[in-house]
Short mmCIF file of C-alpha atoms in Angstrom, two decimals:
data_model
loop_
_atom_site.label_atom_id
_atom_site.label_comp_id
_atom_site.label_asym_id
_atom_site.label_seq_id
_atom_site.Cartn_x
_atom_site.Cartn_y
_atom_site.Cartn_z
CA UNK A 1 -0.32 0.27 0.58
CA UNK A 2 1.22 3.18 -1.60
CA UNK A 3 1.66 5.59 1.41
CA UNK A 4 3.00 8.95 2.92
CA UNK A 5 4.44 10.11 6.22
CA UNK A 6 4.86 13.10 8.14
CA UNK A 7 6.55 12.11 12.12
CA UNK A 8 5.36 15.21 14.41
CA UNK A 9 4.98 15.51 18.32
CA UNK A 10 2.49 14.19 19.83
CA UNK A 11 -1.27 15.92 18.44
CA UNK A 12 -4.88 15.95 19.73
CA UNK A 13 -6.75 17.69 18.30
CA UNK A 14 -6.99 18.31 13.68
CA UNK A 15 -5.80 21.76 13.64
CA UNK A 16 -2.46 21.69 15.80
CA UNK A 17 -1.56 18.25 13.34
CA UNK A 18 -2.23 20.44 9.81
CA UNK A 19 0.08 22.99 11.78
CA UNK A 20 2.47 20.03 10.93
CA UNK A 21 1.59 19.06 7.18
CA UNK A 22 0.75 22.53 6.03
CA UNK A 23 1.20 21.98 1.61
CA UNK A 24 0.92 18.53 1.60
CA UNK A 25 -1.84 17.52 0.05
CA UNK A 26 -4.13 15.47 1.61
CA UNK A 27 -8.73 14.98 2.85
CA UNK A 28 -7.94 15.71 6.22
CA UNK A 29 -10.71 12.81 8.15
CA UNK A 30 -12.30 12.89 11.77
CA UNK A 31 -12.52 9.28 12.64
CA UNK A 32 -15.46 8.42 14.91
CA UNK A 33 -16.05 5.11 16.28
CA UNK A 34 -19.56 4.62 17.55
CA UNK A 35 -22.18 2.09 18.77
CA UNK A 36 -25.59 1.64 19.42
CA UNK A 37 -27.97 2.31 22.37
CA UNK A 38 -27.09 -2.39 23.85
CA UNK A 39 -23.61 -1.99 22.54
CA UNK A 40 -24.14 -4.37 20.42
CA UNK A 41 -23.64 -3.14 17.06
CA UNK A 42 -19.70 -1.21 16.47
CA UNK A 43 -19.30 1.62 13.40
CA UNK A 44 -15.64 3.41 11.85
CA UNK A 45 -17.08 6.32 10.14
CA UNK A 46 -14.85 8.20 8.56
CA UNK A 47 -15.63 11.63 7.05
CA UNK A 48 -14.25 15.34 6.22
CA UNK A 49 -12.89 16.85 9.03
CA UNK A 50 -14.31 20.04 8.27
CA UNK A 51 -18.59 18.17 8.60
CA UNK A 52 -20.38 17.40 11.28
CA UNK A 53 -21.47 13.78 11.72
CA UNK A 54 -25.44 14.16 12.43
CA UNK A 55 -26.15 11.67 14.58
CA UNK A 56 -29.71 11.12 13.73
CA UNK A 57 -29.17 10.83 10.15
CA UNK A 58 -26.45 8.81 10.70
CA UNK A 59 -28.48 6.17 13.14
CA UNK A 60 -31.07 6.14 9.88
CA UNK A 61 -28.21 4.75 7.32
CA UNK A 62 -27.39 1.69 9.42
CA UNK A 63 -31.18 0.80 10.65
CA UNK A 64 -30.95 2.19 14.46
CA UNK A 65 -33.05 4.13 16.57
CA UNK A 66 -30.21 6.02 18.77
CA UNK A 67 -26.36 5.91 17.97
CA UNK A 68 -23.51 7.32 20.36
CA UNK A 69 -20.35 7.69 20.83
CA UNK A 70 -18.84 4.48 22.17
CA UNK A 71 -16.77 4.70 25.20
CA UNK A 72 -13.29 4.64 26.22
CA UNK A 73 -14.03 1.15 27.03
CA UNK A 74 -14.86 -0.57 23.96
CA UNK A 75 -13.17 1.91 21.82
CA UNK A 76 -9.78 -0.63 23.84
CA UNK A 77 -11.34 -3.79 23.41
CA UNK A 78 -12.58 -3.16 19.88
CA UNK A 79 -9.27 -1.15 17.95
CA UNK A 80 -7.07 -1.16 21.00
CA UNK A 81 -6.72 1.80 20.90
CA UNK A 82 -7.29 4.86 23.78
CA UNK A 83 -9.10 8.52 22.63
CA UNK A 84 -7.67 10.84 20.20
CA UNK A 85 -5.92 7.94 18.40
CA UNK A 86 -8.75 6.66 16.67
CA UNK A 87 -7.83 5.57 13.05
CA UNK A 88 -8.41 3.88 10.26
CA UNK A 89 -5.85 1.09 11.74
CA UNK A 90 -7.08 0.22 13.94
CA UNK A 91 -9.09 -2.45 12.64
CA UNK A 92 -5.71 -4.18 12.80
CA UNK A 93 -6.51 -5.13 16.76
CA UNK A 94 -10.43 -5.69 15.78
CA UNK A 95 -10.05 -9.84 15.69
CA UNK A 96 -13.88 -10.23 15.24
CA UNK A 97 -14.01 -9.08 12.60
CA UNK A 98 -17.35 -6.65 14.02
CA UNK A 99 -16.18 -3.27 13.73
CA UNK A 100 -18.39 -1.59 10.18
CA UNK A 101 -16.93 0.77 8.49
CA UNK A 102 -18.03 3.14 7.02
CA UNK A 103 -16.56 6.30 4.22
CA UNK A 104 -18.48 9.82 3.18
CA UNK A 105 -18.89 10.05 0.39
CA UNK A 106 -16.90 13.46 -0.11
CA UNK A 107 -14.01 12.33 1.06
CA UNK A 108 -13.39 9.12 -1.39
CA UNK A 109 -11.60 9.90 -4.37
CA UNK A 110 -8.12 10.45 -6.14
CA UNK A 111 -7.01 12.33 -3.15
CA UNK A 112 -5.59 10.65 -0.47
CA UNK A 113 -7.14 10.29 2.95
CA UNK A 114 -5.21 11.22 6.12
CA UNK A 115 -4.94 8.87 9.23
CA UNK A 116 -2.66 8.28 12.48
CA UNK A 117 -1.42 4.83 12.72
CA UNK A 118 -2.23 4.14 16.04
CA UNK A 119 -0.21 6.82 17.01
CA UNK A 120 -0.72 10.67 16.97
CA UNK A 121 3.11 10.99 16.58
CA UNK A 122 2.55 10.72 12.74
CA UNK A 123 0.29 11.36 9.79
CA UNK A 124 0.03 8.85 7.10
CA UNK A 125 -1.19 9.94 3.59
CA UNK A 126 -2.78 6.99 1.99
CA UNK A 127 -5.03 6.81 -1.13
CA UNK A 128 -8.14 5.18 -1.01
CA UNK A 129 -6.99 2.43 -3.67
CA UNK A 130 -4.99 1.88 -0.78
CA UNK A 131 -7.22 1.48 1.68
CA UNK A 132 -9.61 -0.43 -0.32
CA UNK A 133 -7.26 -3.36 -0.43
CA UNK A 134 -6.06 -2.68 3.24
CA UNK A 135 -9.28 -3.74 4.37
CA UNK A 136 -9.76 -6.36 2.42
CA UNK A 137 -6.00 -8.06 3.25
CA UNK A 138 -8.16 -7.79 6.75
CA UNK A 139 -11.00 -9.32 5.79
CA UNK A 140 -13.09 -6.21 6.49
CA UNK A 141 -16.07 -4.56 3.65
CA UNK A 142 -16.91 -1.22 4.20
CA UNK A 143 -19.78 1.35 2.56
CA UNK A 144 -19.87 4.73 1.06
CA UNK A 145 -22.21 7.08 2.57
CA UNK A 146 -23.92 10.06 1.79
CA UNK A 147 -24.15 12.91 4.87
#
């Protein structure tokens, strides 16, 4: 999977991370880890960092009455991650393959997407073709949604 990586001090917001990747072409992504009310279903959602997730609309998309941010405990159990470093690469830790993956349609294209590699001291730029292969190799499917 072709990628580019930028190392930087630990960052906890995309605004701060952007300071270290100025001038690089890439879609600044927001990675959200969500669950249903009973914590039976888990969702990893990727969208443009400038957008807000409409939780009600997303709940409708996945056929739930209500979705919420998953707890810190669930994040660690399902993806082996702590808050602030949620990333597509956390799927490597999801042995049960029970996290559903969604990309907001506006970020899917030819421009590389940005992620932390399960660590907030680096930013990885990777194209959708590479991400598709990565997900397939791990045994995950994904859906593209309109928000």
